[in-house]
Tab-separated table of C-alpha atoms and ligand atoms in Angstrom:
chain	number	residue	atom	x	y	z
A	1	MET	CA	8.614	18.103	-1.690
A	2	ASN	CA	5.644	17.417	0.558
A	3	LEU	CA	2.378	15.484	0.485
A	4	ASN	CA	0.149	18.289	1.690
A	5	GLY	CA	-3.488	17.157	1.340
A	6	LYS	CA	-2.572	14.070	-0.717
A	7	ILE	CA	-4.828	11.053	-0.144
A	8	CYS	CA	-2.801	7.895	0.440
A	9	ILE	CA	-3.616	4.240	1.085
A	10	ILE	CA	-0.933	2.081	2.696
A	11	THR	CA	-1.586	-1.645	3.117
A	12	GLY	CA	-0.145	-3.558	6.070
A	13	ALA	CA	0.329	-0.218	7.821
A	14	ALA	CA	-0.789	-1.065	11.365
A	15	ARG	CA	2.825	-1.863	12.262
A	16	GLY	CA	6.351	-2.285	10.882
A	17	ILE	CA	7.526	-0.595	7.681
A	18	GLY	CA	3.986	0.366	6.622
A	19	ALA	CA	3.296	2.193	9.908
A	20	THR	CA	6.527	4.183	9.581
A	21	ILE	CA	5.716	5.143	5.979
A	22	ALA	CA	2.305	6.287	7.241
A	23	ARG	CA	3.992	8.363	9.959
A	24	ARG	CA	6.331	9.971	7.382
A	25	PHE	CA	3.409	10.765	5.067
A	26	VAL	CA	1.253	12.283	7.868
A	27	ARG	CA	4.263	14.373	8.954
A	28	SER	CA	4.363	15.603	5.339
A	29	GLY	CA	0.689	16.698	5.499
A	30	ALA	CA	-0.982	13.674	3.875
A	31	ARG	CA	-4.333	12.034	4.643
A	32	VAL	CA	-3.432	8.376	5.109
A	33	ALA	CA	-5.640	5.276	5.206
A	34	ILE	CA	-4.028	2.592	7.348
A	35	ALA	CA	-5.295	-0.610	5.690
A	36	ASP	CA	-4.684	-3.797	7.667
A	37	LEU	CA	-6.285	-7.082	8.656
A	38	LYS	CA	-7.720	-5.973	12.006
A	39	LEU	CA	-9.712	-2.747	12.128
A	40	GLU	CA	-8.820	-2.086	15.783
A	41	ASP	CA	-5.058	-2.296	15.043
A	42	ALA	CA	-5.424	-0.025	12.007
A	43	GLU	CA	-7.499	2.463	14.001
A	44	ALA	CA	-5.024	2.496	16.904
A	45	THR	CA	-2.142	3.396	14.555
A	46	ALA	CA	-4.321	5.944	12.756
A	47	ALA	CA	-5.335	7.654	16.019
A	48	GLU	CA	-1.706	7.996	17.068
A	49	LEU	CA	-0.747	9.570	13.731
A	50	THR	CA	-3.721	11.952	13.657
A	51	LYS	CA	-2.681	13.169	17.120
A	52	MET	CA	0.815	13.852	15.726
A	53	GLY	CA	-0.341	15.712	12.545
A	54	PRO	CA	-0.163	17.894	10.569
A	55	GLY	CA	-1.942	15.412	8.262
A	56	GLU	CA	-4.477	12.856	9.447
A	57	ALA	CA	-5.101	9.114	9.290
A	58	MET	CA	-7.964	6.643	9.398
A	59	GLY	CA	-8.119	2.889	9.860
A	60	VAL	CA	-9.549	0.586	7.181
A	61	ALA	CA	-10.131	-3.164	7.593
A	62	MET	CA	-8.694	-4.963	4.569
A	63	ASP	CA	-7.395	-8.398	3.746
A	64	VAL	CA	-5.516	-7.596	0.531
A	65	THR	CA	-6.235	-11.083	-0.850
A	66	ASN	CA	-9.998	-10.508	-0.690
A	67	GLU	CA	-11.332	-8.567	-3.696
A	68	ASP	CA	-14.538	-7.440	-1.962
A	69	GLN	CA	-12.655	-6.161	1.084
A	70	VAL	CA	-10.108	-4.348	-1.104
A	71	ASN	CA	-12.829	-2.684	-3.187
A	72	ALA	CA	-14.849	-1.741	-0.083
A	73	GLY	CA	-11.759	-0.314	1.658
A	74	VAL	CA	-10.743	1.811	-1.336
A	75	GLN	CA	-14.359	2.994	-1.730
A	76	LYS	CA	-14.438	4.017	1.950
A	77	VAL	CA	-11.369	6.210	1.381
A	78	VAL	CA	-12.871	7.756	-1.769
A	79	ASP	CA	-16.213	8.396	-0.015
A	80	THR	CA	-14.450	9.996	2.976
A	81	TRP	CA	-11.724	12.055	1.324
A	82	GLY	CA	-12.741	12.229	-2.351
A	83	GLY	CA	-10.099	10.208	-4.224
A	84	VAL	CA	-6.770	8.358	-4.038
A	85	ASP	CA	-3.450	9.991	-4.971
A	86	VAL	CA	-0.961	7.429	-3.638
A	87	LEU	CA	-1.099	3.662	-3.075
A	88	VAL	CA	1.647	1.888	-1.160
A	89	SER	CA	1.179	-1.867	-1.607
A	90	ASN	CA	3.178	-2.968	1.417
A	91	ALA	CA	1.345	-5.843	3.155
A	92	GLY	CA	3.497	-8.944	3.182
A	93	ILE	CA	4.577	-12.033	5.067
A	94	GLN	CA	7.570	-14.353	5.085
A	95	ILE	CA	7.563	-18.161	5.149
A	96	VAL	CA	10.861	-20.056	4.975
A	97	HIS	CA	11.370	-23.700	3.971
A	98	GLU	CA	13.666	-25.580	1.643
A	99	LEU	CA	11.882	-26.019	-1.669
A	100	GLN	CA	11.421	-29.792	-1.412
A	101	ASN	CA	9.623	-29.288	1.931
A	102	PHE	CA	7.676	-26.135	1.041
A	103	PRO	CA	3.986	-26.803	1.728
A	104	PHE	CA	1.924	-25.874	-1.347
A	105	GLU	CA	-0.609	-24.099	0.894
A	106	ASP	CA	2.173	-21.844	2.253
A	107	TRP	CA	3.432	-21.144	-1.282
A	108	LYS	CA	-0.074	-20.098	-2.396
A	109	LYS	CA	-0.675	-18.016	0.757
A	110	LEU	CA	2.554	-16.058	0.358
A	111	LEU	CA	2.094	-15.436	-3.375
A	112	SER	CA	-1.485	-14.380	-2.800
A	113	ILE	CA	-0.682	-11.755	-0.155
A	114	HIS	CA	2.200	-10.240	-2.127
A	115	LEU	CA	0.980	-10.580	-5.730
A	116	ASP	CA	-2.832	-10.784	-5.552
A	117	GLY	CA	-2.663	-8.018	-2.920
A	118	ALA	CA	-0.642	-5.718	-5.183
A	119	PHE	CA	-2.854	-6.525	-8.183
A	120	LEU	CA	-6.192	-6.067	-6.390
A	121	THR	CA	-5.286	-2.833	-4.589
A	122	THR	CA	-3.799	-1.352	-7.769
A	123	LYS	CA	-6.839	-2.385	-9.809
A	124	ALA	CA	-9.163	-0.752	-7.266
A	125	CYS	CA	-7.179	2.512	-7.107
A	126	LEU	CA	-6.382	3.040	-10.793
A	127	PRO	CA	-9.862	4.213	-11.928
A	128	HIS	CA	-9.754	6.998	-9.314
A	129	MET	CA	-6.208	7.985	-10.305
A	130	TYR	CA	-7.033	7.875	-14.029
A	131	LYS	CA	-10.075	10.091	-13.393
A	132	ALA	CA	-7.857	12.618	-11.606
A	133	GLY	CA	-5.133	12.355	-14.281
A	134	SER	CA	-2.419	11.652	-11.703
A	135	GLY	CA	-1.257	9.164	-9.100
A	136	SER	CA	1.687	7.302	-7.633
A	137	ILE	CA	1.780	3.560	-6.993
A	138	ILE	CA	4.553	2.177	-4.820
A	139	MET	CA	5.210	-1.546	-4.413
A	140	MET	CA	7.157	-2.905	-1.459
A	141	GLY	CA	9.731	-5.122	-3.107
A	142	SER	CA	12.948	-6.259	-1.472
A	143	VAL	CA	16.579	-6.959	-2.242
A	144	HIS	CA	14.904	-10.305	-2.935
A	145	SER	CA	13.323	-8.648	-6.005
A	146	LYS	CA	16.835	-8.837	-7.490
A	147	GLU	CA	18.703	-11.471	-5.489
A	148	ALA	CA	17.940	-14.998	-4.265
A	149	SER	CA	18.489	-16.659	-0.896
A	150	PRO	CA	18.004	-20.264	0.180
A	151	LEU	CA	14.697	-21.131	1.929
A	152	LYS	CA	12.852	-18.191	0.323
A	153	SER	CA	11.538	-19.604	-2.968
A	154	ALA	CA	8.033	-18.166	-2.567
A	155	TYR	CA	9.195	-14.764	-1.287
A	156	VAL	CA	11.878	-14.354	-3.975
A	157	THR	CA	9.380	-15.356	-6.664
A	158	ALA	CA	6.776	-12.897	-5.394
A	159	LYS	CA	9.222	-10.017	-4.974
A	160	HIS	CA	10.661	-10.534	-8.476
A	161	GLY	CA	7.078	-10.581	-9.786
A	162	LEU	CA	6.321	-7.179	-8.297
A	163	LEU	CA	9.013	-5.591	-10.482
A	164	GLY	CA	7.213	-6.843	-13.589
A	165	LEU	CA	3.793	-5.741	-12.365
A	166	SER	CA	5.091	-2.276	-11.495
A	167	ARG	CA	6.689	-1.832	-14.924
A	168	VAL	CA	3.426	-2.705	-16.665
A	169	ILE	CA	1.556	-0.225	-14.451
A	170	ALA	CA	4.164	2.432	-15.370
A	171	LYS	CA	3.616	1.794	-19.101
A	172	GLU	CA	-0.203	1.594	-18.953
A	173	GLY	CA	-0.517	4.435	-16.439
A	174	ALA	CA	1.708	6.958	-18.220
A	175	LYS	CA	-1.007	8.401	-20.464
A	176	HIS	CA	-3.137	8.949	-17.330
A	177	GLY	CA	-0.339	10.622	-15.349
A	178	VAL	CA	0.112	7.594	-13.082
A	179	ARG	CA	3.625	6.563	-12.000
A	180	SER	CA	4.711	3.226	-10.489
A	181	ASN	CA	7.921	2.376	-8.624
A	182	VAL	CA	9.311	-0.303	-6.311
A	183	ILE	CA	11.271	0.030	-3.065
A	184	CYS	CA	13.772	-2.780	-2.448
A	185	PRO	CA	14.930	-2.805	1.187
A	186	GLY	CA	17.557	-5.024	2.753
A	187	PHE	CA	16.876	-6.567	6.165
A	188	VAL	CA	14.841	-4.278	8.431
A	189	LYS	CA	14.239	-5.280	12.066
A	190	THR	CA	10.467	-5.630	12.156
A	191	PRO	CA	8.301	-8.504	13.491
A	192	LEU	CA	8.589	-10.107	10.010
A	193	VAL	CA	12.383	-10.375	10.390
A	194	GLU	CA	12.454	-11.105	14.145
A	195	LYS	CA	10.320	-14.180	13.398
A	196	GLN	CA	12.772	-15.459	10.759
A	197	ILE	CA	15.868	-15.447	12.987
A	198	PRO	CA	15.016	-18.555	15.082
A	199	GLU	CA	13.278	-20.209	12.096
A	200	GLN	CA	16.353	-19.881	9.857
A	201	ALA	CA	18.684	-20.943	12.691
A	202	GLU	CA	16.672	-24.135	13.042
A	203	GLU	CA	16.376	-24.837	9.289
A	204	LEU	CA	20.105	-24.239	8.682
A	205	GLY	CA	21.407	-25.736	11.950
A	206	ILE	CA	23.319	-22.583	12.965
A	207	SER	CA	23.042	-20.094	15.850
A	208	GLU	CA	20.717	-17.080	15.813
A	209	GLU	CA	23.792	-14.832	16.015
A	210	GLU	CA	25.155	-16.428	12.832
A	211	VAL	CA	21.817	-15.885	11.079
A	212	VAL	CA	22.019	-12.154	11.876
A	213	ASN	CA	25.735	-11.610	11.247
A	214	LYS	CA	26.317	-13.932	8.287
A	215	ILE	CA	22.990	-14.393	6.504
A	216	MET	CA	21.213	-11.110	7.135
A	217	LEU	CA	24.076	-8.613	7.384
A	218	GLY	CA	27.023	-10.545	5.904
A	219	GLY	CA	26.662	-8.890	2.503
A	220	THR	CA	26.272	-5.298	3.741
A	221	VAL	CA	29.155	-2.821	3.605
A	222	ASP	CA	28.869	-1.957	7.309
A	223	GLN	CA	27.031	-4.840	9.086
A	224	GLU	CA	23.999	-2.653	9.735
A	225	PHE	CA	20.271	-3.241	9.434
A	226	THR	CA	18.316	-0.895	7.162
A	227	THR	CA	15.789	1.004	9.300
A	228	VAL	CA	12.060	1.554	8.894
A	229	GLU	CA	12.835	5.288	8.622
A	230	ASP	CA	15.259	4.656	5.723
A	231	VAL	CA	12.513	2.843	3.810
A	232	ALA	CA	9.912	5.509	4.635
A	233	GLU	CA	12.173	8.220	3.243
A	234	ILE	CA	12.386	6.445	-0.139
A	235	ALA	CA	8.601	5.953	-0.114
A	236	HIS	CA	8.201	9.693	0.468
A	237	VAL	CA	10.402	10.504	-2.543
A	238	PHE	CA	8.451	8.134	-4.798
A	239	ALA	CA	5.121	9.520	-3.526
A	240	ALA	CA	5.962	13.228	-3.615
A	241	PHE	CA	8.203	13.432	-6.708
A	242	PRO	CA	6.919	16.459	-8.616
A	243	THR	CA	7.012	15.184	-12.223
A	244	ASN	CA	6.285	12.005	-14.172
A	245	ALA	CA	10.002	11.465	-14.909
A	246	LEU	CA	10.365	9.036	-12.010
A	247	THR	CA	8.451	5.945	-13.078
A	248	GLY	CA	9.120	2.264	-13.781
A	249	GLN	CA	12.068	2.279	-11.358
A	250	SER	CA	13.199	0.279	-8.361
A	251	MET	CA	15.376	1.672	-5.567
A	252	VAL	CA	17.524	-0.565	-3.356
A	253	VAL	CA	18.069	0.629	0.223
A	254	SER	CA	20.208	-2.047	1.888
A	255	HIS	CA	23.552	-0.755	3.271
A	256	GLY	CA	25.156	-1.919	0.035
A	257	TRP	CA	24.046	-5.555	0.359
A	258	PHE	CA	22.910	-5.378	-3.271
A	259	MET	CA	24.544	-2.932	-5.698
A	260	GLU	CA	23.532	-2.207	-9.287
B	301	NAD	P1	5.411	-6.777	9.486
B	301	NAD	O1	5.130	-8.213	9.692
B	301	NAD	O2	6.021	-5.981	10.580
B	301	NAD	O3	4.081	-6.013	9.008
B	301	NAD	C1	3.283	-6.526	7.982
B	301	NAD	C2	1.887	-5.950	8.102
B	301	NAD	O4	1.118	-6.500	7.020
B	301	NAD	C3	1.180	-6.344	9.411
B	301	NAD	O5	0.577	-5.212	9.980
B	301	NAD	C4	0.147	-7.394	8.957
B	301	NAD	O6	-1.020	-7.408	9.745
B	301	NAD	C5	-0.138	-6.906	7.535
B	301	NAD	N1	-0.710	-7.966	6.703
B	301	NAD	C6	-0.299	-9.259	6.582
B	301	NAD	N2	-1.120	-9.932	5.763
B	301	NAD	C7	-2.060	-9.048	5.326
B	301	NAD	C8	-3.185	-9.134	4.463
B	301	NAD	N3	-3.517	-10.284	3.876
B	301	NAD	N4	-3.919	-8.014	4.257
B	301	NAD	C9	-3.600	-6.838	4.854
B	301	NAD	N5	-2.561	-6.685	5.685
B	301	NAD	C10	-1.798	-7.786	5.925
B	301	NAD	O7	6.316	-6.727	8.165
B	301	NAD	P2	7.308	-5.605	7.601
B	301	NAD	O8	8.702	-6.050	7.860
B	301	NAD	O9	6.872	-4.238	8.019
B	301	NAD	O10	7.066	-5.833	6.026
B	301	NAD	C11	6.293	-4.955	5.242
B	301	NAD	C12	6.657	-5.184	3.779
B	301	NAD	O11	8.059	-4.917	3.597
B	301	NAD	C13	6.431	-6.614	3.284
B	301	NAD	O12	5.949	-6.584	1.965
B	301	NAD	C14	7.825	-7.207	3.317
B	301	NAD	O13	7.975	-8.271	2.413
B	301	NAD	C15	8.657	-6.003	2.921
B	301	NAD	N6	10.066	-6.090	3.283
B	301	NAD	C16	10.441	-6.257	4.578
B	301	NAD	C17	11.789	-6.342	4.883
B	301	NAD	C18	12.265	-6.537	6.288
B	301	NAD	O14	13.467	-6.841	6.445
B	301	NAD	N7	11.439	-6.371	7.310
B	301	NAD	C19	12.747	-6.230	3.868
B	301	NAD	C20	12.322	-6.047	2.557
B	301	NAD	C21	10.963	-5.973	2.276
């Protein structure tokens, strides 16, 4: 399976998991739009990937919570490369507080990036996929799409919500050849997780080492972090799968933290 010539949009791809998915897709021959908040960050990642090849990349400025920016970014990709074959809705943030102290503004911000972002980018891409009669939508869920943890009410709510959205897209998209699936990673050491370690230590009154060993990796079978490459490999399978059999699914990649 490869992505030779496939046109892909990955949100939040200037760094972290999204950047590694972009790298995997370009290595597989894809044309990848790196959509992120700051154009210069997106363009820097894109330039690096184009140098690597054999595919190519371009940077697109996009705040996934802003409908005009989402529509303009998707249109830029269509105008440049002629369509959209794959969307990876990956942009996301984490904010941790106990529920009784969770600022409403933070709740709305987190839900907006994860849920509005997935909705708006999907809505903008679907007409192009429907016109082509094919497409693959991939949502970045989490083990927290299926499991709960203290302090993460907004994140757990958003990640559970993405499962529902993806299943509706799978049902509506089927007659147009469009598939939709969710990746559910365990803890991956990216800036999003690095930031949480001291925050959770403070909220829970424990050491940073305990946060890593007990809270983040305590449920795994081997005390190991999932890697960005592990997640990118699953994204590649969902993107490149050759038939419409693989749709409406969610795949957990978490060193056995969550089993189903
Ligand atoms: P990260 O913080 O390293 O990268 C997130 C990227 O999203 C950044 O480039 C940021 O600029 C971008 N972004 C943030 N808000 C945006 C917005 N409004 N519009 C466009 N781009 C925006 O995070 P990461 O760890 O790579 O996480 C990526 C995704 O993977 C998120 O959805 C996250 O919830 C999910 N995830 C991460 C982990 C983990 O352990 N790191 C585990 C499971 C799921």
